[in-house]
XYZ file of C-alpha atoms in Angstrom:
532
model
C 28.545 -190.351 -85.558
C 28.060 -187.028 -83.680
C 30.114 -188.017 -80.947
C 32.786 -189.365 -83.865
C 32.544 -185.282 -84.794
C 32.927 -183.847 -81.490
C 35.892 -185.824 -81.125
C 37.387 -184.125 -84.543
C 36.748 -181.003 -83.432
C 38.595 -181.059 -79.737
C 41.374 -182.052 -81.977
C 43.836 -178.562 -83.079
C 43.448 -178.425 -86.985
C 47.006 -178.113 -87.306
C 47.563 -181.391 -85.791
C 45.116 -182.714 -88.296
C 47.191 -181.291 -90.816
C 50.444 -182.906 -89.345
C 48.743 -186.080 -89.210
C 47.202 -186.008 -92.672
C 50.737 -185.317 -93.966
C 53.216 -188.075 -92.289
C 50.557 -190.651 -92.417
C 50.690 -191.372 -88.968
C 50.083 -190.099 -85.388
C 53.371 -188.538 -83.573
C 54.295 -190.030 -79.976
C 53.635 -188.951 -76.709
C 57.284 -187.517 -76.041
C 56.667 -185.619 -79.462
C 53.798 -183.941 -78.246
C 54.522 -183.107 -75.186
C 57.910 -181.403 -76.876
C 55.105 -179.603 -78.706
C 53.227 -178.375 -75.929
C 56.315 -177.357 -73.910
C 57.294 -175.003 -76.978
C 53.829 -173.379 -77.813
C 53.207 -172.582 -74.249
C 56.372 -171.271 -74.117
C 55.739 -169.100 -76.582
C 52.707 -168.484 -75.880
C 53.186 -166.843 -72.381
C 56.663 -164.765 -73.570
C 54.532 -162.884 -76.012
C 51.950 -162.220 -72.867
C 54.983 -160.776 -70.825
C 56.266 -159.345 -74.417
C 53.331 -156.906 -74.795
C 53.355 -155.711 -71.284
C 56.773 -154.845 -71.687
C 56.049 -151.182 -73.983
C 54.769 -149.104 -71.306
C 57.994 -149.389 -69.050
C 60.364 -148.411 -72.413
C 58.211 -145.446 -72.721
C 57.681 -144.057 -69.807
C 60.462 -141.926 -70.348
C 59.350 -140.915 -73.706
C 56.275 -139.954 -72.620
C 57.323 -138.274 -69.018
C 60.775 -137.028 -70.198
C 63.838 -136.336 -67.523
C 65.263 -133.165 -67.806
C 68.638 -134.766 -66.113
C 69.036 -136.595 -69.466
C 68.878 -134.118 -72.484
C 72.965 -134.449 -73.014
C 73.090 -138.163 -73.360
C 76.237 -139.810 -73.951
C 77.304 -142.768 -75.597
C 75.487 -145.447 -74.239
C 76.548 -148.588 -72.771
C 77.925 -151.485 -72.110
C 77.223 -152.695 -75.453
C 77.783 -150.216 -77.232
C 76.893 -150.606 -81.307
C 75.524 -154.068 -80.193
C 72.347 -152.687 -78.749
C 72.154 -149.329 -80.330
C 73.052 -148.673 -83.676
C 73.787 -144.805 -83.755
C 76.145 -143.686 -80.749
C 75.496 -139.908 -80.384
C 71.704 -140.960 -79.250
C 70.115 -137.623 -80.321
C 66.639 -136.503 -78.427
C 63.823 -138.820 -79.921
C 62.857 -136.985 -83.127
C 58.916 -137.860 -82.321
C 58.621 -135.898 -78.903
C 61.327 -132.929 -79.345
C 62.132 -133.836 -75.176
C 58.631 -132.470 -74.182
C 56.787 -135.813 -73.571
C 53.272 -136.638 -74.202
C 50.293 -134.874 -72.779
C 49.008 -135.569 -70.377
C 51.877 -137.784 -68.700
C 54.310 -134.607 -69.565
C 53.313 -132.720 -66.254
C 54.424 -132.683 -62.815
C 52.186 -135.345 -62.315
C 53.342 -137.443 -64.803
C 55.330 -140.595 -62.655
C 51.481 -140.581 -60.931
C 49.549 -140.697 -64.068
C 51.974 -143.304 -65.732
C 51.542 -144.971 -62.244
C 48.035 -145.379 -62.720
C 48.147 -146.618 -66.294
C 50.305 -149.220 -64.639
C 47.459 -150.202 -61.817
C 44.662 -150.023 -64.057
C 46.213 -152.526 -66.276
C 47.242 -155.062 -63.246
C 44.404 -154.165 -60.992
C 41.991 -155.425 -63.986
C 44.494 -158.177 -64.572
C 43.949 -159.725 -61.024
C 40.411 -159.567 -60.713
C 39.899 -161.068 -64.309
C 42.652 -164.070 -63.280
C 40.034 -165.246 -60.288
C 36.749 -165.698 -63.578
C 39.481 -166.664 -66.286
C 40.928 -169.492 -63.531
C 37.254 -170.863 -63.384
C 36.180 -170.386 -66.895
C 39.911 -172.282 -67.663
C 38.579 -175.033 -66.056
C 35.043 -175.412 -67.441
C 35.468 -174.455 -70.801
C 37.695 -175.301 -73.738
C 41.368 -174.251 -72.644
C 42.720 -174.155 -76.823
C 39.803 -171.444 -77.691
C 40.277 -169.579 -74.267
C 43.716 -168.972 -74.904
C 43.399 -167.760 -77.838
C 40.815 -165.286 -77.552
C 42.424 -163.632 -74.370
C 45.857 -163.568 -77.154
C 44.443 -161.958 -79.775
C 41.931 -159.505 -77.600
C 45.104 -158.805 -75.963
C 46.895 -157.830 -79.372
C 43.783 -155.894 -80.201
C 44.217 -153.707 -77.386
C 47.634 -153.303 -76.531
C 48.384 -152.075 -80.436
C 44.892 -149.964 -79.841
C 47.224 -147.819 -76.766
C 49.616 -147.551 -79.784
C 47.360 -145.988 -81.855
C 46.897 -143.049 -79.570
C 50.008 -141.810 -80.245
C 49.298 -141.809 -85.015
C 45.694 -140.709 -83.881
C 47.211 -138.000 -80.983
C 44.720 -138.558 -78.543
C 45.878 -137.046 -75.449
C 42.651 -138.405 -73.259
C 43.915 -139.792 -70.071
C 41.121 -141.763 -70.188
C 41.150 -143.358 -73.694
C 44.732 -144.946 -72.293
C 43.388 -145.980 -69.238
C 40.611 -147.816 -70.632
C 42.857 -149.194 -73.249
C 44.577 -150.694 -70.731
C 42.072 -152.122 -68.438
C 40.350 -153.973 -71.047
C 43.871 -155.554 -72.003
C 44.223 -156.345 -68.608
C 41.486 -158.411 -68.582
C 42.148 -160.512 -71.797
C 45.296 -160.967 -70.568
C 44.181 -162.678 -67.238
C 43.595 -165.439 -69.547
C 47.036 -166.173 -70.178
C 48.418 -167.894 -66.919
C 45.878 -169.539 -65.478
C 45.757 -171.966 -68.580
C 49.335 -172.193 -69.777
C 50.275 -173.923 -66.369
C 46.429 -175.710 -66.837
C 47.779 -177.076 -69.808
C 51.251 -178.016 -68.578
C 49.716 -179.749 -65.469
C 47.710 -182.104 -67.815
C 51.089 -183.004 -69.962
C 53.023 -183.949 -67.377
C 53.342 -185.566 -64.090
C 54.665 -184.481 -60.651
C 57.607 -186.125 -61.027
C 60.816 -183.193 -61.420
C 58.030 -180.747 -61.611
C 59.663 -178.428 -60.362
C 62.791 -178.008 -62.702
C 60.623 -178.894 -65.829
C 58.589 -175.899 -64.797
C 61.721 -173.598 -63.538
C 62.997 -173.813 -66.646
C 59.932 -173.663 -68.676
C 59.132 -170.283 -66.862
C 62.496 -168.751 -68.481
C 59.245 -167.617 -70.547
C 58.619 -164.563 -68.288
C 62.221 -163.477 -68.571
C 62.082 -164.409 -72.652
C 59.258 -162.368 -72.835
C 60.556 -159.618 -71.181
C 63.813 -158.966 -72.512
C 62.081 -159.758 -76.229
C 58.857 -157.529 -75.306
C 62.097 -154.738 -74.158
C 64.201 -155.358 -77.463
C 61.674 -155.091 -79.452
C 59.752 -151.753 -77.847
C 63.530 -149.832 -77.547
C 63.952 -151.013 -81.533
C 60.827 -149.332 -83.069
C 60.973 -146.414 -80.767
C 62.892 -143.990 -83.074
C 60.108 -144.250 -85.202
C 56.714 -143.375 -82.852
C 56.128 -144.484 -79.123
C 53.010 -145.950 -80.841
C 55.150 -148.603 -83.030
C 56.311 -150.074 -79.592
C 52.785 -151.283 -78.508
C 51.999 -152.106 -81.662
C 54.992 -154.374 -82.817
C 54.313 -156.617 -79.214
C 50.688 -156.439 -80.187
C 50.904 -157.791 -83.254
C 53.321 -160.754 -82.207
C 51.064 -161.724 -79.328
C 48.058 -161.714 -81.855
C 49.623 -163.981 -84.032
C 50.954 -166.346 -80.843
C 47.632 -166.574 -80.297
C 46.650 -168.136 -83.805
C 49.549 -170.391 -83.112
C 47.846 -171.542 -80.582
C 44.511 -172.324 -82.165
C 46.027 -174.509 -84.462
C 49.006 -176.063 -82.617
C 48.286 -176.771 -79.213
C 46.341 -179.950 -77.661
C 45.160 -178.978 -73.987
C 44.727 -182.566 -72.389
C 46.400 -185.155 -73.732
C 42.905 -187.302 -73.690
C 41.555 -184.478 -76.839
C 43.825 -186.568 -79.249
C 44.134 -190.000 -77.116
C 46.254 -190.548 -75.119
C 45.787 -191.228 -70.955
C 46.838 -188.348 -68.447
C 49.887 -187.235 -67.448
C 49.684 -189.018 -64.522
C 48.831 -192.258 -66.019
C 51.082 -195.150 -65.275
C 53.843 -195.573 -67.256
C 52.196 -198.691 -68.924
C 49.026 -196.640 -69.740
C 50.971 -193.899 -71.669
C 52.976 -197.056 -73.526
C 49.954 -198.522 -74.744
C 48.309 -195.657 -75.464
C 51.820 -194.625 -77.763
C 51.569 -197.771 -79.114
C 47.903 -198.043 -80.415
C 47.775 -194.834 -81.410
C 46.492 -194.414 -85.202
C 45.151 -191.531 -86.782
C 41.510 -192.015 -87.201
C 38.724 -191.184 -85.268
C 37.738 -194.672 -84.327
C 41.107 -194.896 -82.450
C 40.808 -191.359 -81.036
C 36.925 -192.200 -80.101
C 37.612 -195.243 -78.221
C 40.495 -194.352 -76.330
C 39.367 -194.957 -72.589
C 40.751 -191.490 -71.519
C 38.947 -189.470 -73.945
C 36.021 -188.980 -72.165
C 38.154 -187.442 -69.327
C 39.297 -184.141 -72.404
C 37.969 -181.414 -71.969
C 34.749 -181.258 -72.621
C 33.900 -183.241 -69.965
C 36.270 -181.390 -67.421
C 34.974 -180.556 -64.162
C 36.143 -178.053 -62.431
C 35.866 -176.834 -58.585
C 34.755 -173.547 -57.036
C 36.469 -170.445 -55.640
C 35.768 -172.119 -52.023
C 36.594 -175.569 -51.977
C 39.990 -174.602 -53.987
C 40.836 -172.396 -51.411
C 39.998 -174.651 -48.884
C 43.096 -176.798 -50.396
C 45.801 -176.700 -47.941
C 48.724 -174.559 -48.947
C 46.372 -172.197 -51.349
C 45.851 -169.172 -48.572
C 49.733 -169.021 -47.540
C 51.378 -169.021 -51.220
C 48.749 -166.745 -52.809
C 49.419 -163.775 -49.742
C 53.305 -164.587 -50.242
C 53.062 -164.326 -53.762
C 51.152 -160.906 -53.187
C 54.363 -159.258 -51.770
C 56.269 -161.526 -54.459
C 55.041 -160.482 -57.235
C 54.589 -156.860 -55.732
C 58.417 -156.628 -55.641
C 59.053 -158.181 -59.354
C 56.719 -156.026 -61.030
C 58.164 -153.082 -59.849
C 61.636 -153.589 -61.513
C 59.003 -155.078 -64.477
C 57.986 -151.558 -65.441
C 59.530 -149.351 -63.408
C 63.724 -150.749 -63.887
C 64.074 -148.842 -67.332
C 62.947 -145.785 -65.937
C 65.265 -145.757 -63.068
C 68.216 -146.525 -65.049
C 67.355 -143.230 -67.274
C 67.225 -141.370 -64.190
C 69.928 -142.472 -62.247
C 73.792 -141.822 -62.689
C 75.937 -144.282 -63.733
C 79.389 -144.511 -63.726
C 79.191 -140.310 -63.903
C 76.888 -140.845 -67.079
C 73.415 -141.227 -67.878
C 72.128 -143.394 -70.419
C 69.380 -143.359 -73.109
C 66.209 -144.079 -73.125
C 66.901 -146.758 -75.561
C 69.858 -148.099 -73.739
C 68.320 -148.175 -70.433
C 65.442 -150.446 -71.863
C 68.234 -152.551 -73.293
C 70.383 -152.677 -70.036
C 66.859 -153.537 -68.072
C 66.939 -157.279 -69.820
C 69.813 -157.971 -67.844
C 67.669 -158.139 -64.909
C 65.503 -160.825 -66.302
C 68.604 -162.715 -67.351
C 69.405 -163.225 -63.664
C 65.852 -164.133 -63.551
C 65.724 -167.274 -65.769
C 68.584 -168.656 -63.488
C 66.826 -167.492 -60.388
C 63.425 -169.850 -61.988
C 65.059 -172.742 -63.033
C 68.031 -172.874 -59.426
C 64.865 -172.625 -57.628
C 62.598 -175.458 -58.815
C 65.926 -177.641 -58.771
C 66.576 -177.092 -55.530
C 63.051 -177.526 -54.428
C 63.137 -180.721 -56.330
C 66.131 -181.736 -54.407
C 64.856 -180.592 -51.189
C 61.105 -181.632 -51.560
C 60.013 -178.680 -49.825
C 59.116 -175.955 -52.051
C 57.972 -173.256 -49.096
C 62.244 -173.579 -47.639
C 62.959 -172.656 -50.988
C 60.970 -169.780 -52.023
C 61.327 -168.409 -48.615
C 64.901 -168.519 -48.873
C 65.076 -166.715 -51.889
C 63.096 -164.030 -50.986
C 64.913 -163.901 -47.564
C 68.026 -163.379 -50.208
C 66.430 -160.872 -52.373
C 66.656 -157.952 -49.454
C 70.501 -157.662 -49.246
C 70.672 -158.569 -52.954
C 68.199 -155.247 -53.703
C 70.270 -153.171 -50.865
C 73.797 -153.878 -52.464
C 72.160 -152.879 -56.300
C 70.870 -149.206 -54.491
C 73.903 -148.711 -52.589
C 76.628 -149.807 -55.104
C 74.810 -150.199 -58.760
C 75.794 -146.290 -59.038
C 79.645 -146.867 -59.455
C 80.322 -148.681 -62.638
C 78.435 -150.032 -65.299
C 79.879 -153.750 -64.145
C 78.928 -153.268 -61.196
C 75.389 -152.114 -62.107
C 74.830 -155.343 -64.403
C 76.484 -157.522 -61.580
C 74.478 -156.588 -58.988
C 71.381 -156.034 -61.037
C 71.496 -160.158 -62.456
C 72.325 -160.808 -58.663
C 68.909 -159.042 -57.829
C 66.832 -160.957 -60.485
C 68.322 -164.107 -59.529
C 66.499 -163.991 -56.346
C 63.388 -161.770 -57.031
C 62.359 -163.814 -59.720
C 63.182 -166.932 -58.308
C 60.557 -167.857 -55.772
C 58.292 -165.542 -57.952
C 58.575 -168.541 -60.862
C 58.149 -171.526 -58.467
C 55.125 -170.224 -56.607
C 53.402 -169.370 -60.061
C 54.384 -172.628 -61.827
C 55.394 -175.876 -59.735
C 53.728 -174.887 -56.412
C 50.367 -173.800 -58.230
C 50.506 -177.390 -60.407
C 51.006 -179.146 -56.912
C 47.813 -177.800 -55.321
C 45.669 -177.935 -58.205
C 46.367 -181.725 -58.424
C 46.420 -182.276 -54.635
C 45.245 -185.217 -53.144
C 42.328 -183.803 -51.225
C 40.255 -182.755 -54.092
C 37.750 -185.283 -54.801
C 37.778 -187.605 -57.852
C 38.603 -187.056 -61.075
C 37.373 -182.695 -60.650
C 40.805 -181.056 -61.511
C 41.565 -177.184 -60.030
C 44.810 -176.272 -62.155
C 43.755 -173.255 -63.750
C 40.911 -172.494 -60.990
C 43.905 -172.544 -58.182
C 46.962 -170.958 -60.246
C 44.374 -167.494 -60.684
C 43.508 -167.857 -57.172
C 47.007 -167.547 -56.190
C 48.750 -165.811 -59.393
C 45.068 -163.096 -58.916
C 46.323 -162.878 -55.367
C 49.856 -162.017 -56.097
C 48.562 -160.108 -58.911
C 47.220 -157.184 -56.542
C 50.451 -156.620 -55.152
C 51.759 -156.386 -58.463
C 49.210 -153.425 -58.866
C 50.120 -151.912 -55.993
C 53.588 -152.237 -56.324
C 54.119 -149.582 -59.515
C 51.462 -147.504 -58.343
C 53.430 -146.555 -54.964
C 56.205 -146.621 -57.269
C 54.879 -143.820 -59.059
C 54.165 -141.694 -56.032
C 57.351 -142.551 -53.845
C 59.670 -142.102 -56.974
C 59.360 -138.101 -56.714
C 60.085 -138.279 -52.549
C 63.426 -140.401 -54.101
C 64.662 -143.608 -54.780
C 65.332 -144.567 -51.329
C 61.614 -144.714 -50.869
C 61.114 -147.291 -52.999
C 63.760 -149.365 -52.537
C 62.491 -149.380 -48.741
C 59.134 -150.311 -49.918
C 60.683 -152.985 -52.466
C 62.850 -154.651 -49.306
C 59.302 -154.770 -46.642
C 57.603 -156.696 -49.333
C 60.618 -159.209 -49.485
C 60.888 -160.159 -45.873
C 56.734 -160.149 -45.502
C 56.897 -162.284 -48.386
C 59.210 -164.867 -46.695
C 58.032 -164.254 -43.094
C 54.148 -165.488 -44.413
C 55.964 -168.947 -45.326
C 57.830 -169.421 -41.518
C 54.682 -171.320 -40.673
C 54.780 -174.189 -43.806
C 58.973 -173.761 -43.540
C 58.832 -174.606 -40.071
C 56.211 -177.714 -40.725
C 58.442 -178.928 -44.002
C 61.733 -179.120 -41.494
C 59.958 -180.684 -39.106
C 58.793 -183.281 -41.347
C 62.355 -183.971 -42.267
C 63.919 -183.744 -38.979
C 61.557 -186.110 -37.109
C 60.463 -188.536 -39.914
C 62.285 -190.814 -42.096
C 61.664 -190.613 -45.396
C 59.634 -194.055 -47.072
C 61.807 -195.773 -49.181
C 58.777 -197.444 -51.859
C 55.611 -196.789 -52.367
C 55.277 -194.043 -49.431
C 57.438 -192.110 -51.176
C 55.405 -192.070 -54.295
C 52.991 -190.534 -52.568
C 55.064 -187.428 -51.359
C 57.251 -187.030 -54.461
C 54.903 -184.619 -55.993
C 55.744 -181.301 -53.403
C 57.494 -180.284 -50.484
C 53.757 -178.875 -49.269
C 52.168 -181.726 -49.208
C 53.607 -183.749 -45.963
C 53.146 -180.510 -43.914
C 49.624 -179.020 -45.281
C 48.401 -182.611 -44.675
C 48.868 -182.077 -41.000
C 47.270 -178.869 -40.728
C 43.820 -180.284 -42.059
């Protein structure tokens, strides 16, 4: 009977309530559906509240260049409702002490590092905790403590602190709730599904970054009229209430309300579908149950870098993820600050006009895990892209200046291949090596090997907006320099695994049956296998 109750309680309550309403279980395909969508949303309101500080930056360190603004574009009345964008009525043009001074960029350059630098060492603990403890509750506590703390920087500006330290701390501590947030989102899409098309599932499911984004953006630019503080408090509060979403909603292993794996045989998942009934006799008896996640076992910090693969795509993803987080909170800023087409733009328009860059992003994320999927070799790919990224970012500095067009051309041109390799490295490569075939038995690594590598590409992402913040006074040229080194270390720290996944090809055939089967899952695989 106690066991009968432990079983009821691994199962979401709002899946109880579904249940209890149509009289019967829902299918596999159903759920899965389900689990696509609430990690979705899940993981755009994590990149939705980190979006605020990057709209305000140029509240709270105003540019004297831009006190005349006029009419913003392209959009027009689409994006901002009055034309003649007077001076924000909140901060009379004269900031927010203490990021008002002449050290200002390097102040809101810290905030920035504090937040990721916290981030990345809390993603190596959360990884590990991800996989040893209840992935439904951990998720939702690193939501909501993230809601708590993001709309808690808000609240500096109704309470007018002007502590540099009450912001900082406000946003380490939200770094480390939100460390929570990767780690088990791809956990819990590794579990759903198998390794087959991995790659575009998870390219496309990772449009969630660029969602989140250009949401997190639209929403911070529309409350800012009205307080800098409303625009961490608005993402705040939708993250908080993501979170409770997905307390009730979402099923972390597919064996918590009985079914087999995701990589069960097809026959296994049938028969599973088919005996499915709701009760808890069913549910109990279920042979994969007692594989959910209570029972989980995960794998240490050692042994899952030990996994062949891990070391290479967590230092690429460093430089990676060091170049996409510096448009992440630094692109608004530089559109304020930089003439356009003879014109400068708003505050509020520039945040707008930065969403654009993540639009080019979701297509960068989903061509990328297709053509990995194609090519079965997900290192050529990622490596390609970021090889890509450097003229891509060159053209933007050189030419973005001319025209608007050419600024949102060039700028969705940029994200395309920036965020590209960024996605597949943090979504279908991590899933491959946390399910590879040289961890022993049943232990599963997902969320213990996606913070290894997302933790390591996390510094960079640190490190990124901090130099930001110091090279942006010497001029933009500085950090566009820095922005195109990280690209071409990124891709040059894959040469070794692109070189061993061309190889493969050139000198092998390719199995036609079952051999095949046993590659399908990555294009790492075949190569990291030989360097054991």
């Amino acid at each position: 009977m106690s066991r009968n109750s432990g079983t009821m309680r691994k199962t979401p309550p709002g899946i109880l309530l579904i249940r209890s309403i149509r009289g019967q279980d829902c299918s596999l395909k159903s759920y899965r559906y389900m689990v696509l969508l609430i990690t979705f949303i899940a993981y755009a309101s994590y990149h939705a509240s980190r979006k605020p500080s990057s709209i305000v930056k140029s509240v709270l360190y105003p540019d004297p260049l831009n006190a005349s603004e006029g009419k913003p574009w392209p959009f027009g009345n689409v994006f901002i409702k009055d034309e003649s964008v007077s001076l924000d009525r909140n901060r009379g043009n004269k900031g927010w002490y203490p990021f008002n001074g002449t050290d200002g960029t390097s102040k809101l350059g810290e905030i920035d590092v504090a937040f990721l630098a916290c981030y990345s060492m809390g993603m190596y603990v959360a990884g590990h905790l991800g996989d040893t403890l209840d992935l439904r509750l951990f998720l939702t506590t690193g939501m909501i403590g993230s809601g708590i703390f993001v709309g808690l920087f808000g609240m500096g500006y109704f309470w007018n602190i002007h502590v540099f330290g009450f912001f900082l701390v406000m946003q380490m501590v939200a770094g480390l709730f939100q460390a929570t947030g990767w780690p088990s989102v791809v956990a819990v899409i590794g579990n759903w599904f198998g390794k087959r098309k991995r790659g575009l599932i998870m390219g496309i499911w990772n449009a969630h970054t660029s969602v989140g984004n250009i949401s997190g953006s639209l929403l911070a630019a529309a409350v800012l009229d009205y307080g800098w503080g409303w625009s961490f408090i608005v993402p705040g509060a939708l993250i908080a209430s993501s979170g409770v979403l997905v307390y009730l909603f979402l099923p972390a292993y597919p064996e918590d309300i009985g079914y087999a794996g995701a990589n069960a045989s097809p026959k296994q998942d049938s028969a599973a579908s088919q005996n499915q009934k709701f009760n808890a006799v069913v549910v109990e008896t279920n042979s994969g149950f007692k594989e959910g996640s209570s029972s989980r076992k995960g794998v240490g910090l050692f042994e899952a870098c030990s996994i062949p693969g891990v070391i290479p795509f967590a230092l690429c993803l460093f430089f990676s993820k060091l170049v996409a987080y510096t448009f992440l909170y630094w692109l608004p800023f530089y559109l304020s600050q930089t003439e356009i087409g003879g014109e400068y733009v708003s505050v509020k328009s520039a945040g707008n006009l930065s969403t654009l860059f993540d639009v080019g992003g979701i297509f960068g994320g989903i061509l990328a895990g297709y053509i990995s999927d194609k090519l079965n070799a997900r290192a050529t790919t990622a490596a390609s892209f970021m090889s890509a990224a450097i003229p891509s970012m060159l053209l933007y500095r050189a030419y973005g200046h001319i025209s608007s067009t050419m600024n949102i051309v060039l700028m969705m041109i940029a994200g395309l291949f920036v965020n590209g390799p960024y996605a597949l490295i943090t979504t279908a490569v991590s899933a491959d090596l946390g399910t590879h075939s040289s961890l022993r038995g049943d232990s599963r690594a997902l969320a213990t090997v996606t913070a290894i590598i997302d933790g390591t590409g996390s510094v960079g992402a640190a490190l990124g907006p901090l130099l930001t913040g110091f090279l942006s006074t010497k001029g933009w040229d500085a950090v566009f320099i820095m922005l195109t080194v990280g690209a071409l270390i990124a891709a040059l720290l894959l040469l070794r695994l692109v070189i061993a996944e061309i190889t493969e090809k050139t000198q092998k055939p390719i199995p036609s049956s079952h051999g095949q089967q046993s590659l399908e899952a990555t294009g790492t695989q075949p190569l990291l296998s030989n360097q054991r």
